[in-house]
């Protein structure tokens, strides 16, 4: 995650954990590009120090002073963009819900097509058995058939 409004030098100064993890990877002859997810996690865990009591006010003051020393004034940073109006937020939410519903419907259709193409000879045999032996389930009957194994 990079905040483009924050100059690169400031981002690097405040990325101490990233530097520690990268150094641990380098000790193993790796970098973020060549390391596996497990190696990255191991490097992150091996460099993590236990946290003691944190004075959040003092920490924020120190960060603010460090930023000013680098020539960056966080108070002058651009504020986060706001939604232009409540209608725009509602329209965006409705579009996201519609996209999710379409994606789920497409996925269900692919699964159904794959299921019917994979075991067409079993569906007629398994359906009556599934209805008698399977406990009540919110699953559609075509999926309940798969719990009973091969026909």
C-alpha positions as a Markdown table, in Angstrom:
| # | Residue | x | y | z |
|---|---|---|---|---|
| 1 | Unk | 0.0 | 0.0 | 0.0 |
| 2 | Unk | 1.4 | 3.3 | -1.0 |
| 3 | Unk | 0.0 | 6.7 | -0.4 |
| 4 | Unk | 0.8 | 8.6 | -3.6 |
| 5 | Unk | 0.2 | 12.0 | -1.8 |
| 6 | Unk | 3.1 | 11.2 | 0.5 |
| 7 | Unk | 6.6 | 11.7 | -1.0 |
| 8 | Unk | 8.7 | 8.6 | -1.6 |
| 9 | Unk | 11.4 | 9.6 | 0.9 |
| 10 | Unk | 8.8 | 10.0 | 3.7 |
| 11 | Unk | 7.2 | 6.7 | 2.8 |
| 12 | Unk | 10.6 | 5.0 | 2.9 |
| 13 | Unk | 11.4 | 6.5 | 6.3 |
| 14 | Unk | 8.1 | 5.3 | 7.8 |
| 15 | Unk | 8.4 | 1.8 | 6.2 |
| 16 | Unk | 10.7 | 0.4 | 9.0 |
| 17 | Unk | 8.9 | -3.0 | 9.1 |
| 18 | Unk | 9.2 | -3.4 | 5.4 |
| 19 | Unk | 12.9 | -2.7 | 5.6 |
| 20 | Unk | 13.3 | -5.3 | 8.4 |
| 21 | Unk | 11.5 | -7.9 | 6.4 |
| 22 | Unk | 13.5 | -7.1 | 3.2 |
| 23 | Unk | 16.7 | -7.4 | 5.2 |
| 24 | Unk | 15.7 | -10.8 | 6.6 |
| 25 | Unk | 14.8 | -12.0 | 3.1 |
| 26 | Unk | 18.2 | -10.7 | 1.8 |
| 27 | Unk | 20.0 | -12.7 | 4.5 |
| 28 | Unk | 18.4 | -15.8 | 2.9 |
| 29 | Unk | 19.4 | -14.7 | -0.6 |
| 30 | Unk | 15.8 | -13.6 | -1.5 |
| 31 | Unk | 13.8 | -10.5 | -2.2 |
| 32 | Unk | 10.0 | -9.8 | -2.2 |
| 33 | Unk | 9.9 | -10.8 | -5.9 |
| 34 | Unk | 11.6 | -14.2 | -5.5 |
| 35 | Unk | 10.4 | -15.2 | -2.0 |
| 36 | Unk | 7.5 | -17.5 | -1.6 |
| 37 | Unk | 4.6 | -16.4 | 0.6 |
| 38 | Unk | 5.8 | -18.8 | 3.3 |
| 39 | Unk | 9.3 | -17.3 | 3.2 |
| 40 | Unk | 7.8 | -13.8 | 3.4 |
| 41 | Unk | 5.7 | -14.7 | 6.4 |
| 42 | Unk | 8.7 | -16.4 | 8.1 |
| 43 | Unk | 10.8 | -13.2 | 7.6 |
| 44 | Unk | 8.0 | -11.0 | 8.9 |
| 45 | Unk | 7.5 | -13.2 | 12.0 |
| 46 | Unk | 11.3 | -13.5 | 12.7 |
| 47 | Unk | 11.7 | -9.8 | 12.7 |
| 48 | Unk | 8.7 | -8.9 | 14.8 |
| 49 | Unk | 9.5 | -7.5 | 18.2 |
| 50 | Unk | 7.2 | -7.8 | 21.1 |
| 51 | Unk | 5.3 | -4.7 | 21.8 |
| 52 | Unk | 5.4 | -3.1 | 25.2 |
| 53 | Unk | 3.3 | -0.2 | 26.4 |
| 54 | Unk | 2.8 | 2.4 | 23.7 |
| 55 | Unk | 2.2 | 6.0 | 24.4 |
| 56 | Unk | 0.2 | 6.8 | 21.3 |
| 57 | Unk | 0.3 | 10.6 | 21.8 |
| 58 | Unk | 4.1 | 10.5 | 22.1 |
| 59 | Unk | 4.3 | 8.2 | 19.1 |
| 60 | Unk | 2.1 | 10.5 | 17.0 |
| 61 | Unk | 4.2 | 13.5 | 18.1 |
| 62 | Unk | 7.4 | 11.7 | 17.1 |
| 63 | Unk | 6.0 | 10.7 | 13.7 |
| 64 | Unk | 4.9 | 14.3 | 13.1 |
| 65 | Unk | 8.3 | 15.7 | 14.0 |
| 66 | Unk | 10.0 | 13.1 | 11.8 |
| 67 | Unk | 7.8 | 14.0 | 8.9 |
| 68 | Unk | 8.5 | 17.7 | 9.4 |
| 69 | Unk | 12.2 | 17.0 | 9.5 |
| 70 | Unk | 11.9 | 15.4 | 6.0 |
| 71 | Unk | 10.1 | 18.5 | 4.8 |
| 72 | Unk | 6.6 | 17.0 | 4.8 |
| 73 | Unk | 3.7 | 18.6 | 6.6 |
| 74 | Unk | 0.9 | 16.0 | 7.1 |
| 75 | Unk | -1.5 | 18.8 | 8.0 |
| 76 | Unk | -1.1 | 20.1 | 4.4 |
| 77 | Unk | -1.8 | 16.8 | 2.8 |
| 78 | Unk | -4.8 | 16.6 | 0.6 |
| 79 | Unk | -7.9 | 15.4 | 2.4 |
| 80 | Unk | -9.4 | 12.1 | 1.4 |
| 81 | Unk | -11.8 | 12.5 | -1.5 |
| 82 | Unk | -15.4 | 12.5 | -0.4 |
| 83 | Unk | -18.4 | 11.1 | -2.3 |
| 84 | Unk | -19.9 | 14.0 | -4.2 |
| 85 | Unk | -23.4 | 13.3 | -2.9 |
| 86 | Unk | -25.4 | 10.5 | -1.2 |
| 87 | Unk | -26.9 | 9.5 | -4.5 |
| 88 | Unk | -23.5 | 8.7 | -5.9 |
| 89 | Unk | -22.8 | 6.5 | -3.0 |
| 90 | Unk | -26.1 | 4.7 | -3.4 |
| 91 | Unk | -25.5 | 4.2 | -7.1 |
| 92 | Unk | -22.0 | 2.8 | -6.5 |
| 93 | Unk | -23.4 | 0.4 | -3.8 |
| 94 | Unk | -26.2 | -0.8 | -6.1 |
| 95 | Unk | -23.7 | -1.4 | -9.0 |
| 96 | Unk | -21.4 | -3.4 | -6.6 |
| 97 | Unk | -24.4 | -5.6 | -5.5 |
| 98 | Unk | -25.5 | -6.1 | -9.1 |
| 99 | Unk | -22.0 | -7.1 | -10.2 |
| 100 | Unk | -21.7 | -9.5 | -7.2 |
| 101 | Unk | -25.0 | -11.1 | -8.0 |
| 102 | Unk | -24.1 | -11.5 | -11.7 |
| 103 | Unk | -20.8 | -13.0 | -10.8 |
| 104 | Unk | -22.4 | -15.5 | -8.4 |
| 105 | Unk | -25.1 | -16.4 | -11.0 |
| 106 | Unk | -22.4 | -17.0 | -13.6 |
| 107 | Unk | -20.4 | -19.1 | -11.2 |
| 108 | Unk | -23.4 | -21.2 | -10.3 |
| 109 | Unk | -24.2 | -21.7 | -14.0 |
| 110 | Unk | -20.7 | -22.9 | -14.7 |
| 111 | Unk | -20.8 | -25.3 | -11.7 |
| 112 | Unk | -24.2 | -26.6 | -12.8 |
| 113 | Unk | -23.1 | -27.2 | -16.3 |
| 114 | Unk | -19.9 | -28.9 | -15.2 |
| 115 | Unk | -21.9 | -31.1 | -12.7 |
| 116 | Unk | -24.4 | -32.2 | -15.4 |
| 117 | Unk | -21.7 | -32.9 | -17.9 |
| 118 | Unk | -19.6 | -34.9 | -15.5 |
| 119 | Unk | -22.1 | -37.3 | -14.2 |
| 120 | Unk | -25.2 | -37.3 | -16.4 |
| 121 | Unk | -25.7 | -41.1 | -15.9 |
| 122 | Unk | -25.9 | -40.7 | -12.1 |
| 123 | Unk | -28.5 | -38.0 | -11.7 |
| 124 | Unk | -31.5 | -40.1 | -12.3 |
| 125 | Unk | -30.3 | -42.8 | -9.9 |
| 126 | Unk | -29.0 | -40.5 | -7.2 |
| 127 | Unk | -31.9 | -38.1 | -6.9 |
| 128 | Unk | -34.4 | -40.6 | -5.3 |
| 129 | Unk | -31.8 | -41.9 | -3.0 |
| 130 | Unk | -30.7 | -38.4 | -2.0 |
| 131 | Unk | -34.3 | -37.4 | -1.2 |
| 132 | Unk | -34.7 | -40.4 | 1.1 |
| 133 | Unk | -31.4 | -40.5 | 2.8 |
| 134 | Unk | -30.1 | -37.0 | 3.0 |
| 135 | Unk | -31.1 | -34.9 | 6.0 |
| 136 | Unk | -33.0 | -31.7 | 5.3 |
| 137 | Unk | -30.6 | -29.2 | 3.8 |
| 138 | Unk | -30.8 | -25.7 | 2.3 |
| 139 | Unk | -28.7 | -27.1 | -0.6 |
| 140 | Unk | -30.4 | -27.5 | -3.9 |
| 141 | Unk | -31.3 | -31.1 | -4.7 |
| 142 | Unk | -28.7 | -31.2 | -7.6 |
| 143 | Unk | -26.0 | -30.5 | -5.0 |
| 144 | Unk | -27.4 | -32.9 | -2.4 |
| 145 | Unk | -26.9 | -35.7 | -4.9 |
| 146 | Unk | -23.2 | -35.3 | -4.7 |
| 147 | Unk | -23.1 | -36.1 | -1.0 |
| 148 | Unk | -24.2 | -39.7 | -1.6 |
| 149 | Unk | -21.1 | -40.6 | -3.6 |
| 150 | Unk | -20.9 | -42.3 | -7.0 |
| 151 | Unk | -24.1 | -44.0 | -8.2 |
